[in-house]
PDB file of C-alpha atoms and ligand atoms in Angstrom:
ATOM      1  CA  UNK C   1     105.859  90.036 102.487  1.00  0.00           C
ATOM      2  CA  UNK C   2     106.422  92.340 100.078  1.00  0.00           C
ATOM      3  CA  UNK C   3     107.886  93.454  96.545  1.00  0.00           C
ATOM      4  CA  UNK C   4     109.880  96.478  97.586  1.00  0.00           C
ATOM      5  CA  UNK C   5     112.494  98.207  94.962  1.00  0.00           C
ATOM      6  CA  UNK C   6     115.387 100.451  96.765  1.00  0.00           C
ATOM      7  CA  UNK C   7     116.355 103.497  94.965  1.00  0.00           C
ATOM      8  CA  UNK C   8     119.318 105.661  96.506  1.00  0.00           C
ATOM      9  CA  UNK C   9     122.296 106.847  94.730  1.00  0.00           C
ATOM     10  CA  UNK C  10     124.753 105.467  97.364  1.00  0.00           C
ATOM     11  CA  UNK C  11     125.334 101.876  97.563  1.00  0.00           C
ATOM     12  CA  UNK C  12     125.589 102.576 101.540  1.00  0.00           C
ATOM     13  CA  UNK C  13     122.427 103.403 102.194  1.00  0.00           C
ATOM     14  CA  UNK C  14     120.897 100.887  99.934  1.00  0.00           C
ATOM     15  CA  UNK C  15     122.622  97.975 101.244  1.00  0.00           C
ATOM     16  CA  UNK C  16     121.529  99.675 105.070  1.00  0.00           C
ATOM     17  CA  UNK C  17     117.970  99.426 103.908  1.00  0.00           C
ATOM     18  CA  UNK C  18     117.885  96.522 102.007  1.00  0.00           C
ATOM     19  CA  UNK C  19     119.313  94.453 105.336  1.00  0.00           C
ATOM     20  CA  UNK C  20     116.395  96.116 107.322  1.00  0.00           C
ATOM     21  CA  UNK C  21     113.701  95.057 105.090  1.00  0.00           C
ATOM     22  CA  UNK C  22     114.951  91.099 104.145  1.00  0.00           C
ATOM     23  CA  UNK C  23     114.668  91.112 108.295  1.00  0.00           C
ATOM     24  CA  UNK C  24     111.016  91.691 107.732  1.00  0.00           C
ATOM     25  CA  UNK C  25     111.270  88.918 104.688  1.00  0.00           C
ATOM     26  CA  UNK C  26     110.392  91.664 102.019  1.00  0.00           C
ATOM     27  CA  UNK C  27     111.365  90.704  98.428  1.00  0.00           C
ATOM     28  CA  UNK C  28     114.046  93.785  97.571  1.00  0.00           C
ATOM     29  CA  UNK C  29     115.954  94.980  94.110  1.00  0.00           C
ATOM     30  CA  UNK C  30     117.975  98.212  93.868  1.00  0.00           C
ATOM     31  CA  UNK C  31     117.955 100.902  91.600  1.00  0.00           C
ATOM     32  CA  UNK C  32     121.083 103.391  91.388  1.00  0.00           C
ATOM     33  CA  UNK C  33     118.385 106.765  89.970  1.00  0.00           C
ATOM     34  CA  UNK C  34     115.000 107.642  88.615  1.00  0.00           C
ATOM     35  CA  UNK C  35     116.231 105.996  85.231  1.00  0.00           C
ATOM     36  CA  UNK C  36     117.115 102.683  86.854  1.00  0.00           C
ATOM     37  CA  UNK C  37     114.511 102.636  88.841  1.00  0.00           C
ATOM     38  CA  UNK C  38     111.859 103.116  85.894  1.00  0.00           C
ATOM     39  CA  UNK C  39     113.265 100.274  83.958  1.00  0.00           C
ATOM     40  CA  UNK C  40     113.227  97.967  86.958  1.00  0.00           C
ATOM     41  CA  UNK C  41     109.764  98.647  87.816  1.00  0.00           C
ATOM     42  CA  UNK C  42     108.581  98.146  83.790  1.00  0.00           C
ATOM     43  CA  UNK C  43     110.428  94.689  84.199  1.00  0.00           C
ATOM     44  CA  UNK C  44     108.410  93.424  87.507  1.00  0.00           C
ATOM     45  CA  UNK C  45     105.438  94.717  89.740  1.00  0.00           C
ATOM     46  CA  UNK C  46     106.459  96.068  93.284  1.00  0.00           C
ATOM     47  CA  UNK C  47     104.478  97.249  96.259  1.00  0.00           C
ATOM     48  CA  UNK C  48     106.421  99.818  96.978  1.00  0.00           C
ATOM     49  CA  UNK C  49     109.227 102.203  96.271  1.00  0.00           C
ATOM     50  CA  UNK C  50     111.637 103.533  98.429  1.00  0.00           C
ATOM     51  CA  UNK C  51     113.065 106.423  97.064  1.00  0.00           C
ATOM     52  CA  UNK C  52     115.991 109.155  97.479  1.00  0.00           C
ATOM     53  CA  UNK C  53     114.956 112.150  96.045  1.00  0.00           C
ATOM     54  CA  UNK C  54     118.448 113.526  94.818  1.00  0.00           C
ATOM     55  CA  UNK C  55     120.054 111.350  92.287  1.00  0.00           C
ATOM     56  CA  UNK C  56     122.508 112.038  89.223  1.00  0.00           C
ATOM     57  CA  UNK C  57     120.021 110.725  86.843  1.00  0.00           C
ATOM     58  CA  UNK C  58     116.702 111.591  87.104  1.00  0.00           C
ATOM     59  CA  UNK C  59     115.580 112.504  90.191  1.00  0.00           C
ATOM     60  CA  UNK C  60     113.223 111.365  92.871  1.00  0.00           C
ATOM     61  CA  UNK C  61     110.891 113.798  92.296  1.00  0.00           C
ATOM     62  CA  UNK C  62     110.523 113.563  88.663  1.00  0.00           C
ATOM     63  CA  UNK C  63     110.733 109.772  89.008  1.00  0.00           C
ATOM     64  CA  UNK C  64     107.485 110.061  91.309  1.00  0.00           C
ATOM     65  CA  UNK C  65     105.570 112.087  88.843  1.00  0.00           C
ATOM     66  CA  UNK C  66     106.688 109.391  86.246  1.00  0.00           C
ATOM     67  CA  UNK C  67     105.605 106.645  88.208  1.00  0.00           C
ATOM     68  CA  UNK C  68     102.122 108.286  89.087  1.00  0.00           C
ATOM     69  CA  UNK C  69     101.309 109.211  85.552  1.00  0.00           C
ATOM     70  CA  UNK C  70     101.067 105.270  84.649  1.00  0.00           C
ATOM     71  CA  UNK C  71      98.224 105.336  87.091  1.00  0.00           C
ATOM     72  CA  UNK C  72     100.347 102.902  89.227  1.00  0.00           C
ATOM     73  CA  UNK C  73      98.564 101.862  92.610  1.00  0.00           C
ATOM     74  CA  UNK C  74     102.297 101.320  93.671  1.00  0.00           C
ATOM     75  CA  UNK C  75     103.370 103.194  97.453  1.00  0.00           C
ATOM     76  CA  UNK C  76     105.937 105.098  97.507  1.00  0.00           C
ATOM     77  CA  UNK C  77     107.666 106.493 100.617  1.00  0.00           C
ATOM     78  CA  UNK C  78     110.542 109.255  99.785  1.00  0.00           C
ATOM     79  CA  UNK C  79     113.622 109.457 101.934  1.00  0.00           C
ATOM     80  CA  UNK C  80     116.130 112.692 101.723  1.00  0.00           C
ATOM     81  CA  UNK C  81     118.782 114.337 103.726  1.00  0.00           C
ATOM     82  CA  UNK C  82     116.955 117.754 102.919  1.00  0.00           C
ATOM     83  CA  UNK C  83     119.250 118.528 100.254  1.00  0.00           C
ATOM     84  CA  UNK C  84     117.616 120.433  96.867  1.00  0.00           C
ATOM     85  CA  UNK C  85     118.344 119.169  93.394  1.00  0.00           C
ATOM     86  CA  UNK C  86     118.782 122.760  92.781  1.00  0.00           C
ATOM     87  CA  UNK C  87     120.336 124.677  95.753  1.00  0.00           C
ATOM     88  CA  UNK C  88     119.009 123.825  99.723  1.00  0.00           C
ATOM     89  CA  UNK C  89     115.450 123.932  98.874  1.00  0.00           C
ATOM     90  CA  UNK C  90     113.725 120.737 100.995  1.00  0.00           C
ATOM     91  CA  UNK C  91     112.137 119.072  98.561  1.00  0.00           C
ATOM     92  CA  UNK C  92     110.507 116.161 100.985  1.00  0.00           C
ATOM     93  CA  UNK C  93     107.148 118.371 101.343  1.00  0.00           C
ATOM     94  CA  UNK C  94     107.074 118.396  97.477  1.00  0.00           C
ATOM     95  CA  UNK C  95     107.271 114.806  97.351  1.00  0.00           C
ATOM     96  CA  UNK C  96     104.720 114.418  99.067  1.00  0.00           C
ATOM     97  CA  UNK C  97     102.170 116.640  97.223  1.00  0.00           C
ATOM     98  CA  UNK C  98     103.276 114.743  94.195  1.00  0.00           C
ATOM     99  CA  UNK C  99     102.173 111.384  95.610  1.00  0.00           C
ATOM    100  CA  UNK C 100     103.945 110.287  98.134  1.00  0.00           C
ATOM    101  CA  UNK C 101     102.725 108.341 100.731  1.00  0.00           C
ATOM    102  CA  UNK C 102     105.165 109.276 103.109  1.00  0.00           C
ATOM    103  CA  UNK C 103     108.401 110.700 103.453  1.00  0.00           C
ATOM    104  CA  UNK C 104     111.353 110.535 105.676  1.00  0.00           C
ATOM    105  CA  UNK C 105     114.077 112.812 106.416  1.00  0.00           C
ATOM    106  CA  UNK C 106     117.728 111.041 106.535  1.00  0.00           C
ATOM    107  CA  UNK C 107     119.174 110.561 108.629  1.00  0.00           C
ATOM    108  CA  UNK C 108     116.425 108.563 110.469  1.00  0.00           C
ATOM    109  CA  UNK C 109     116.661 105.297 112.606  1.00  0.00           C
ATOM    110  CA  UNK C 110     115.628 101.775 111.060  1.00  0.00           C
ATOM    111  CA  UNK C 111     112.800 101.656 113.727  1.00  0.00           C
ATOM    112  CA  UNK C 112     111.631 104.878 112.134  1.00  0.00           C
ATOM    113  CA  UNK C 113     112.082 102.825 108.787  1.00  0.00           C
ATOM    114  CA  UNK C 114     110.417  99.704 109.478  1.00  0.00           C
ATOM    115  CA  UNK C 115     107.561 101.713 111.059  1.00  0.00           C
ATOM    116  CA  UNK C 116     106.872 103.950 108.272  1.00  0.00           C
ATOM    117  CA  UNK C 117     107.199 100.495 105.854  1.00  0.00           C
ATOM    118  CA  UNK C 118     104.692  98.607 107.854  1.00  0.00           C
ATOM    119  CA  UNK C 119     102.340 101.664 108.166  1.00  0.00           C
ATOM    120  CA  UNK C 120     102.446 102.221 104.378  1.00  0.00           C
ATOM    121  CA  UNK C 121     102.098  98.495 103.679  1.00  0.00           C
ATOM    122  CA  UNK C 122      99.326  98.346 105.982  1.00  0.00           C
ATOM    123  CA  UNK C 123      97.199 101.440 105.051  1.00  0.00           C
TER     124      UNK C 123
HETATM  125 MG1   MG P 201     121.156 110.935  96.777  1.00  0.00          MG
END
């Protein structure tokens, strides 16, 4: 089991992957953006974050670099429909570079999900 914070901008998609991961008896919060998230994850230690990389406030990516610059030993696996913060740029390869363990292009099945989850936890 594991501490696992959920950030997505829409509440669909959250609830979607929170569901799949209480199934595997992870521990899960939400966070609506980067901002949310940051304060969340100052409040509690997680595992991991799962997060969306284009979001109102603050951003996915940025929230990644944020999250990395504490040092954190905290996985992180970034999920996007391929959309650019600025324009149609993919910005899941860039994710990765930043830090990300893994990343996942939406829309993707839940065995995909749980998969890439239990290969992050593992590793
Ligand atoms: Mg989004």
């Amino acid at each position: 089991m594991a501490k696992i914070l959920i950030v997505d901008d829409e509440e669909p998609v959250r609830a979607m992957l929170r569901d799949m991961l209480e199934v595997h008896e992870h521990e899960v919060e939400e966070a609506v953006d980067g901002r949310d998230a940051i304060e969340c994850y100052r409040r509690g230690h997680f595992d991991m974050v799962i997060t969306d990389l284009v979001m109102p406030d603050m951003n996915g990516l940025d929230l990644i670099m944020a999250l990395r610059e504490e040092k954190k030993d905290v996985k992180i696996l970034a999920i996007s429909g391929g959309g650019g913060i600025v324009g149609r740029f993919d910005y899941l390869p860039i994710a990765k570079l930043i830090g990300a363990e893994s990343i996942l292009k939406k829309p993707f099945d839940l065995q995909q999900f749980s998969s890439s989850v239990a290969k992050i936890l593992d590793a």
